[in-house]
């Protein structure tokens, strides 16, 4: 059973920062595409960022470029999402997912990921 666990969500004011963490026990962690997604009420799940744990190649949706940074710590089998300059429109449940496809241009597609965490809520007030 693959476990994926997020942490680090919370409530901040606009302009603030949060750091999300995601740990997994996936057997092939060292060569995975891992992604962060978010879903606001009434909206579809959206790809935010992804990283290949082997190469370190990273991908971002346009709305977070320059504000969010995805990183990984392979010794801890974990990936992180540093979120700066947060905006009210970043408010959503954030999910971590493993075993996606980073290199074919579909990193943002949630259907390409196999295992998901339960999510962590991020709320940004104006």
Backbone as a chain_set.jsonl record, in Angstrom:
{"seq": "XXXXXXXXXXXXXXXXXXXXXXXXXXXXXXXXXXXXXXXXXXXXXXXXXXXXXXXXXXXXXXXXXXXXXXXXXXXXXXXXXXXXXXXXXXXXXXXXXXXXXXXXXXXXXXXXXXXXXXXXXXXXXX", "coords": {"N": [[0.851, -1.189, 0.0], [0.69, 2.086, -1.006], [1.546, 4.976, 0.647], [0.701, 8.361, 1.06], [1.271, 11.429, 2.404], [0.276, 14.606, 3.318], [1.22, 17.753, 4.778], [1.219, 20.894, 6.563], [-0.539, 22.879, 5.761], [-2.725, 25.752, 6.281], [-3.984, 28.874, 7.62], [-3.505, 32.053, 6.273], [-2.73, 35.529, 5.793], [-3.157, 37.528, 2.832], [-0.264, 37.789, 0.837], [1.327, 36.45, 2.551], [3.195, 33.454, 3.555], [3.45, 29.895, 3.119], [4.525, 26.545, 3.736], [4.24, 23.521, 2.288], [4.397, 20.043, 2.924], [5.148, 16.755, 1.741], [5.147, 13.39, 2.223], [6.104, 10.1, 1.271], [5.878, 6.511, 0.955], [6.498, 5.229, -1.304], [7.818, 2.654, -3.275], [9.434, 3.145, -5.475], [10.444, 5.687, -5.122], [12.715, 7.228, -5.817], [12.633, 7.722, -8.515], [10.349, 9.071, -9.419], [7.534, 10.925, -10.675], [6.232, 13.495, -8.985], [3.466, 15.322, -7.862], [1.836, 18.44, -7.016], [-1.452, 19.345, -6.408], [-4.468, 21.298, -6.508], [-7.73, 22.046, -5.267], [-10.48, 23.994, -5.357], [-13.651, 24.836, -3.859], [-16.319, 23.81, -5.899], [-14.803, 23.832, -8.181], [-12.62, 22.326, -10.667], [-10.033, 19.887, -10.073], [-6.769, 21.113, -10.027], [-3.585, 21.172, -11.548], [-0.718, 22.231, -9.87], [2.103, 22.204, -9.434], [4.928, 20.161, -10.272], [7.449, 17.644, -9.793], [10.28, 15.778, -10.838], [11.619, 13.209, -9.084], [14.03, 12.015, -9.557], [15.572, 13.453, -11.561], [15.136, 16.061, -10.812], [13.821, 17.872, -12.347], [11.408, 20.407, -12.764], [8.024, 21.67, -12.789], [5.503, 24.089, -13.399], [2.285, 25.584, -12.999], [1.06, 28.443, -14.77], [-0.027, 30.454, -13.116], [1.257, 30.372, -10.686], [3.933, 30.64, -11.044], [7.06, 31.984, -10.153], [6.187, 32.527, -7.611], [5.67, 30.188, -6.18], [7.611, 27.349, -5.159], [8.743, 24.183, -5.907], [10.292, 21.399, -4.373], [12.573, 18.701, -3.51], [13.498, 16.17, -1.137], [15.348, 13.614, -1.206], [16.438, 11.869, 0.629], [14.61, 11.849, 2.596], [12.422, 10.98, 1.324], [10.547, 12.849, 0.397], [8.623, 15.628, -0.802], [8.292, 19.152, -1.306], [6.364, 22.167, -1.133], [6.933, 25.367, -1.415], [5.262, 28.237, -0.752], [4.923, 31.464, -1.58], [4.021, 34.964, -1.335], [1.217, 34.72, -1.217], [-2.129, 34.593, -2.475], [-5.644, 35.43, -2.25], [-6.968, 33.868, -4.153], [-5.498, 31.566, -4.162], [-6.548, 29.967, -2.3], [-7.576, 26.805, -1.346], [-8.047, 23.211, -1.228], [-5.146, 21.394, -0.953], [-3.426, 18.866, -2.624], [-1.167, 16.121, -2.641], [0.41, 14.011, -4.99], [1.547, 10.902, -6.387], [3.691, 9.133, -8.747], [3.185, 10.065, -11.342], [3.315, 11.429, -14.717], [5.964, 13.075, -15.836], [7.456, 13.846, -18.075], [6.174, 13.933, -20.533], [4.657, 16.099, -20.986], [2.311, 16.069, -19.583], [2.135, 16.579, -16.882], [0.344, 18.009, -15.367], [-2.036, 16.729, -15.355], [-4.396, 15.214, -13.449], [-5.321, 12.621, -13.749], [-3.207, 11.095, -14.498], [-1.803, 10.312, -12.317], [-1.1, 8.018, -9.671], [-1.35, 7.617, -6.883], [-2.673, 9.227, -4.025], [-2.694, 11.775, -1.502], [-4.581, 12.773, 1.447], [-5.045, 15.434, 1.49], [-4.484, 18.922, 2.313], [-5.622, 21.84, 3.828], [-5.48, 25.102, 2.53], [-5.878, 28.407, 3.277], [-6.311, 31.676, 2.293], [-6.616, 34.889, 3.298], [-7.961, 38.113, 2.505]], "CA": [[0.0, 0.0, 0.0], [1.451, 3.33, -1.079], [1.041, 6.035, 1.511], [1.065, 9.731, 0.703], [0.764, 12.241, 3.503], [0.586, 16.032, 3.239], [1.121, 18.556, 5.993], [1.708, 22.254, 6.426], [-1.549, 23.854, 5.398], [-3.146, 26.654, 7.338], [-4.612, 30.136, 7.222], [-2.598, 33.194, 6.261], [-3.214, 36.712, 5.087], [-2.572, 37.739, 1.514], [1.126, 38.199, 0.91], [2.047, 35.564, 3.453], [3.841, 32.251, 3.026], [3.258, 28.591, 3.742], [5.32, 25.468, 3.143], [3.584, 22.227, 2.351], [5.272, 18.879, 2.856], [4.503, 15.519, 1.302], [5.999, 12.222, 2.422], [5.553, 8.884, 0.696], [6.656, 5.288, 1.135], [6.512, 4.574, -2.612], [9.039, 1.869, -3.447], [10.266, 3.718, -6.525], [10.473, 7.127, -4.863], [13.86, 7.929, -6.407], [12.432, 8.032, -9.931], [8.924, 9.344, -9.545], [6.99, 12.255, -10.908], [5.324, 13.816, -7.891], [2.805, 16.589, -8.151], [0.919, 19.117, -6.11], [-2.693, 19.769, -7.04], [-5.373, 21.996, -5.602], [-9.122, 22.052, -5.669], [-11.344, 24.922, -4.631], [-15.057, 24.412, -3.931], [-16.996, 24.048, -7.16], [-13.858, 23.874, -9.3], [-11.912, 21.08, -10.954], [-8.698, 19.76, -9.497], [-5.829, 21.824, -10.888], [-2.171, 20.931, -11.32], [0.002, 23.41, -9.411], [3.524, 22.016, -9.69], [5.379, 18.775, -10.226], [8.897, 17.473, -9.816], [10.758, 14.414, -10.983], [12.511, 13.012, -7.936], [15.343, 11.584, -10.024], [16.295, 14.511, -12.268], [14.88, 17.37, -10.223], [13.079, 18.732, -13.271], [10.196, 20.9, -12.121], [7.005, 22.217, -13.675], [4.571, 24.947, -12.672], [1.24, 26.258, -13.734], [1.439, 29.845, -14.953], [-0.503, 31.346, -12.065], [2.101, 30.304, -9.481], [5.339, 30.832, -11.396], [7.664, 33.114, -9.46], [5.695, 32.611, -6.225], [5.769, 28.859, -5.566], [8.782, 26.555, -5.504], [8.67, 22.774, -5.523], [11.617, 20.824, -4.144], [12.489, 17.364, -2.946], [14.561, 15.68, -0.266], [15.261, 12.189, -1.47], [16.782, 11.125, 1.843], [13.39, 11.763, 3.41], [11.319, 10.577, 0.44], [9.572, 13.92, 0.575], [8.642, 16.808, -1.653], [7.808, 20.329, -0.602], [5.868, 23.273, -1.947], [7.066, 26.649, -0.739], [4.302, 29.156, -1.355], [5.128, 32.848, -1.154], [3.13, 35.978, -1.935], [-0.061, 34.046, -1.396], [-3.274, 35.399, -2.852], [-6.915, 34.771, -1.901], [-7.319, 32.862, -5.161], [-4.755, 30.324, -3.894], [-7.302, 29.201, -1.314], [-8.025, 25.518, -1.881], [-7.454, 22.016, -0.638], [-3.962, 21.021, -1.713], [-3.173, 17.435, -2.609], [0.075, 15.586, -3.189], [0.173, 12.777, -5.739], [2.775, 10.253, -6.844], [3.696, 8.217, -9.888], [2.61, 10.686, -12.528], [4.159, 11.459, -15.907], [6.524, 14.417, -15.91], [8.225, 14.196, -19.268], [5.423, 13.947, -21.779], [3.82, 17.282, -21.045], [1.019, 15.876, -18.92], [2.331, 16.605, -15.429], [-0.759, 18.712, -14.735], [-3.249, 15.919, -15.5], [-4.527, 14.374, -12.253], [-5.618, 11.227, -14.111], [-1.945, 10.401, -14.75], [-1.169, 10.004, -11.039], [-1.653, 6.789, -9.116], [-1.598, 7.593, -5.437], [-3.004, 10.559, -3.546], [-2.891, 12.021, -0.1], [-5.926, 13.211, 1.854], [-5.147, 16.866, 1.271], [-4.293, 19.865, 3.406], [-6.338, 23.061, 3.463], [-4.795, 26.394, 2.525], [-6.844, 29.507, 3.22], [-5.648, 32.974, 2.227], [-7.6, 35.955, 3.484], [-7.536, 39.406, 1.94]], "C": [[0.89, 1.243, 0.0], [0.771, 4.381, -0.218], [1.573, 7.378, 1.035], [0.454, 10.626, 1.768], [1.23, 13.679, 3.373], [0.5, 16.654, 4.634], [1.544, 19.979, 5.658], [0.69, 23.284, 5.998], [-1.908, 24.757, 6.564], [-3.81, 27.893, 6.766], [-3.608, 31.266, 7.326], [-3.284, 34.368, 5.588], [-2.523, 36.819, 3.735], [-1.167, 38.319, 1.651], [1.977, 37.306, 1.795], [2.595, 34.334, 2.751], [3.431, 31.016, 3.809], [4.162, 27.59, 3.033], [4.599, 24.152, 3.37], [4.62, 21.119, 2.21], [4.475, 17.658, 2.429], [5.506, 14.387, 1.448], [5.312, 10.991, 1.841], [6.451, 7.695, 0.99], [6.769, 4.534, -0.197], [7.857, 3.907, -2.846], [9.99, 2.495, -4.455], [10.424, 5.226, -6.351], [11.56, 7.827, -5.667], [13.681, 8.24, -7.891], [10.95, 8.239, -10.229], [8.667, 10.758, -10.025], [5.969, 12.496, -9.808], [4.751, 15.195, -8.106], [2.0, 17.128, -6.983], [-0.272, 19.613, -6.931], [-3.513, 20.549, -6.024], [-6.781, 21.981, -6.179], [-9.9, 22.979, -4.753], [-12.787, 24.454, -4.772], [-15.675, 24.786, -5.275], [-16.094, 24.087, -8.377], [-13.194, 22.517, -9.486], [-10.549, 21.088, -10.272], [-7.677, 20.28, -10.508], [-4.394, 21.457, -10.533], [-1.463, 22.221, -10.975], [1.477, 23.322, -9.772], [3.845, 20.532, -9.629], [6.889, 18.748, -10.283], [9.23, 16.013, -10.052], [11.816, 14.186, -9.918], [13.904, 12.569, -8.359], [16.153, 12.719, -10.629], [16.173, 15.872, -11.603], [14.152, 18.316, -11.158], [11.753, 19.129, -12.646], [9.292, 21.613, -13.123], [6.01, 23.001, -12.834], [3.449, 25.412, -13.585], [1.533, 27.753, -13.744], [1.091, 30.725, -13.764], [0.369, 31.34, -10.815], [3.579, 30.514, -9.785], [5.875, 32.1, -10.746], [7.218, 33.261, -8.022], [5.867, 31.287, -5.485], [7.041, 28.171, -6.04], [8.587, 25.134, -5.001], [10.091, 22.24, -5.379], [11.458, 19.425, -3.574], [13.689, 17.086, -2.059], [14.501, 14.17, -0.368], [15.619, 11.346, -0.253], [15.565, 10.933, 2.739], [12.186, 11.318, 2.589], [10.182, 11.586, 0.522], [9.726, 14.995, -0.493], [7.957, 17.941, -0.898], [7.266, 21.34, -1.608], [5.952, 24.538, -1.101], [6.186, 27.651, -1.473], [4.489, 30.544, -0.753], [4.141, 33.766, -1.855], [1.754, 35.39, -2.204], [-1.188, 35.035, -1.652], [-4.557, 34.684, -2.432], [-7.308, 33.684, -2.891], [-6.496, 31.578, -5.052], [-5.482, 29.447, -2.878], [-7.883, 27.943, -1.948], [-7.55, 24.397, -0.962], [-6.304, 21.61, -1.551], [-3.669, 19.541, -1.505], [-1.808, 17.123, -3.2], [-0.241, 14.262, -3.877], [1.497, 12.219, -6.251], [2.542, 9.463, -8.123], [2.95, 8.778, -11.073], [3.554, 10.583, -13.706], [4.664, 12.879, -16.086], [7.002, 14.796, -17.295], [7.437, 14.263, -20.56], [4.47, 15.117, -21.873], [2.514, 17.167, -20.31], [1.134, 15.914, -17.409], [1.124, 17.168, -14.701], [-2.056, 17.896, -14.714], [-3.401, 14.993, -14.299], [-4.783, 12.904, -12.585], [-4.348, 10.417, -14.356], [-1.24, 9.982, -13.471], [-1.876, 8.84, -10.365], [-2.115, 6.9, -7.672], [-1.725, 9.017, -4.92], [-3.056, 10.609, -2.03], [-4.302, 12.52, 0.169], [-6.122, 14.71, 1.677], [-4.893, 17.679, 2.525], [-4.869, 21.212, 2.956], [-5.416, 24.278, 3.561], [-5.841, 27.48, 2.342], [-6.088, 30.826, 3.288], [-6.715, 34.054, 2.295], [-7.048, 37.28, 2.969], [-7.463, 40.476, 3.004]], "O": [[1.726, 1.427, 0.884], [-0.427, 4.636, -0.346], [2.738, 7.509, 0.659], [-0.753, 10.581, 2.004], [2.43, 13.948, 3.322], [-0.185, 16.157, 5.527], [2.144, 20.238, 4.615], [1.027, 24.462, 5.882], [-1.453, 24.553, 7.69], [-4.151, 27.949, 5.585], [-2.939, 31.42, 8.348], [-4.293, 34.208, 4.901], [-1.442, 36.268, 3.527], [-0.916, 39.211, 2.462], [3.204, 37.397, 1.786], [2.482, 34.184, 1.535], [3.109, 31.083, 4.995], [4.516, 27.774, 1.869], [4.381, 23.731, 4.506], [5.594, 21.25, 1.468], [3.284, 17.542, 2.717], [6.587, 14.426, 0.861], [4.09, 10.858, 1.911], [7.645, 7.857, 1.243], [7.095, 3.347, -0.218], [8.908, 4.517, -2.642], [11.208, 2.392, -4.313], [10.525, 5.957, -7.336], [11.333, 8.934, -6.156], [14.5, 8.954, -8.469], [10.389, 7.659, -11.159], [9.472, 11.665, -9.81], [4.966, 11.789, -9.712], [5.462, 16.125, -8.485], [1.554, 16.394, -6.101], [-0.115, 20.213, -7.994], [-3.271, 20.463, -4.821], [-6.989, 21.914, -7.39], [-9.968, 22.776, -3.541], [-13.109, 23.74, -5.721], [-15.569, 25.925, -5.728], [-16.56, 24.345, -9.486], [-13.202, 21.674, -8.589], [-9.995, 22.137, -9.944], [-7.718, 19.932, -11.689], [-4.027, 21.433, -9.359], [-1.584, 23.207, -11.701], [2.038, 24.254, -10.348], [3.122, 19.751, -9.011], [7.531, 19.688, -10.751], [8.556, 15.119, -9.54], [12.81, 14.911, -9.868], [14.86, 12.729, -7.6], [17.305, 12.925, -10.248], [17.019, 16.742, -11.81], [13.891, 19.461, -10.789], [11.055, 18.296, -12.068], [9.744, 22.091, -14.163], [5.71, 22.629, -11.7], [3.641, 25.606, -14.786], [2.18, 28.27, -12.833], [1.839, 31.647, -13.436], [0.23, 32.221, -9.967], [4.394, 30.562, -8.864], [5.236, 33.151, -10.781], [7.807, 34.041, -7.275], [6.177, 31.274, -4.294], [7.492, 28.376, -7.167], [8.304, 24.91, -3.824], [10.979, 22.583, -6.16], [10.359, 19.011, -3.204], [14.752, 17.687, -2.212], [13.697, 13.523, 0.303], [15.145, 10.217, -0.124], [15.494, 9.992, 3.529], [11.063, 11.281, 3.093], [9.018, 11.227, 0.694], [10.817, 15.233, -1.011], [7.16, 17.72, 0.014], [7.662, 21.36, -2.773], [5.148, 24.751, -0.193], [6.352, 27.879, -2.671], [4.241, 30.762, 0.433], [3.511, 33.389, -2.843], [1.2, 35.55, -3.292], [-1.203, 36.148, -1.126], [-4.56, 33.463, -2.273], [-7.916, 32.686, -2.507], [-6.76, 30.61, -5.764], [-5.074, 28.314, -2.627], [-8.59, 28.008, -2.954], [-6.758, 24.614, -0.045], [-6.469, 21.497, -2.766], [-3.663, 19.035, -0.383], [-1.355, 17.779, -4.139], [-1.067, 13.486, -3.395], [2.442, 12.964, -6.515], [1.416, 9.17, -8.524], [2.183, 8.077, -11.733], [4.476, 9.767, -13.711], [3.903, 13.779, -16.442], [6.955, 15.972, -17.656], [7.996, 14.623, -21.596], [3.582, 15.14, -22.725], [1.679, 18.068, -20.393], [0.299, 15.33, -16.718], [0.898, 16.84, -13.536], [-3.052, 18.32, -14.128], [-2.605, 14.067, -14.144], [-4.484, 12.03, -11.771], [-4.4, 9.189, -14.416], [-0.181, 9.356, -13.531], [-3.093, 8.691, -10.472], [-3.145, 6.344, -7.292], [-0.976, 9.904, -5.328], [-3.41, 9.636, -1.364], [-5.111, 12.672, -0.747], [-7.252, 15.197, 1.713], [-5.061, 17.199, 3.646], [-4.625, 21.658, 1.835], [-4.683, 24.455, 4.534], [-6.597, 27.472, 1.371], [-5.321, 31.067, 4.22], [-7.605, 34.119, 1.447], [-5.843, 37.53, 2.995], [-7.124, 41.621, 2.706]]}, "num_chains": 1, "name": "protein.A"}
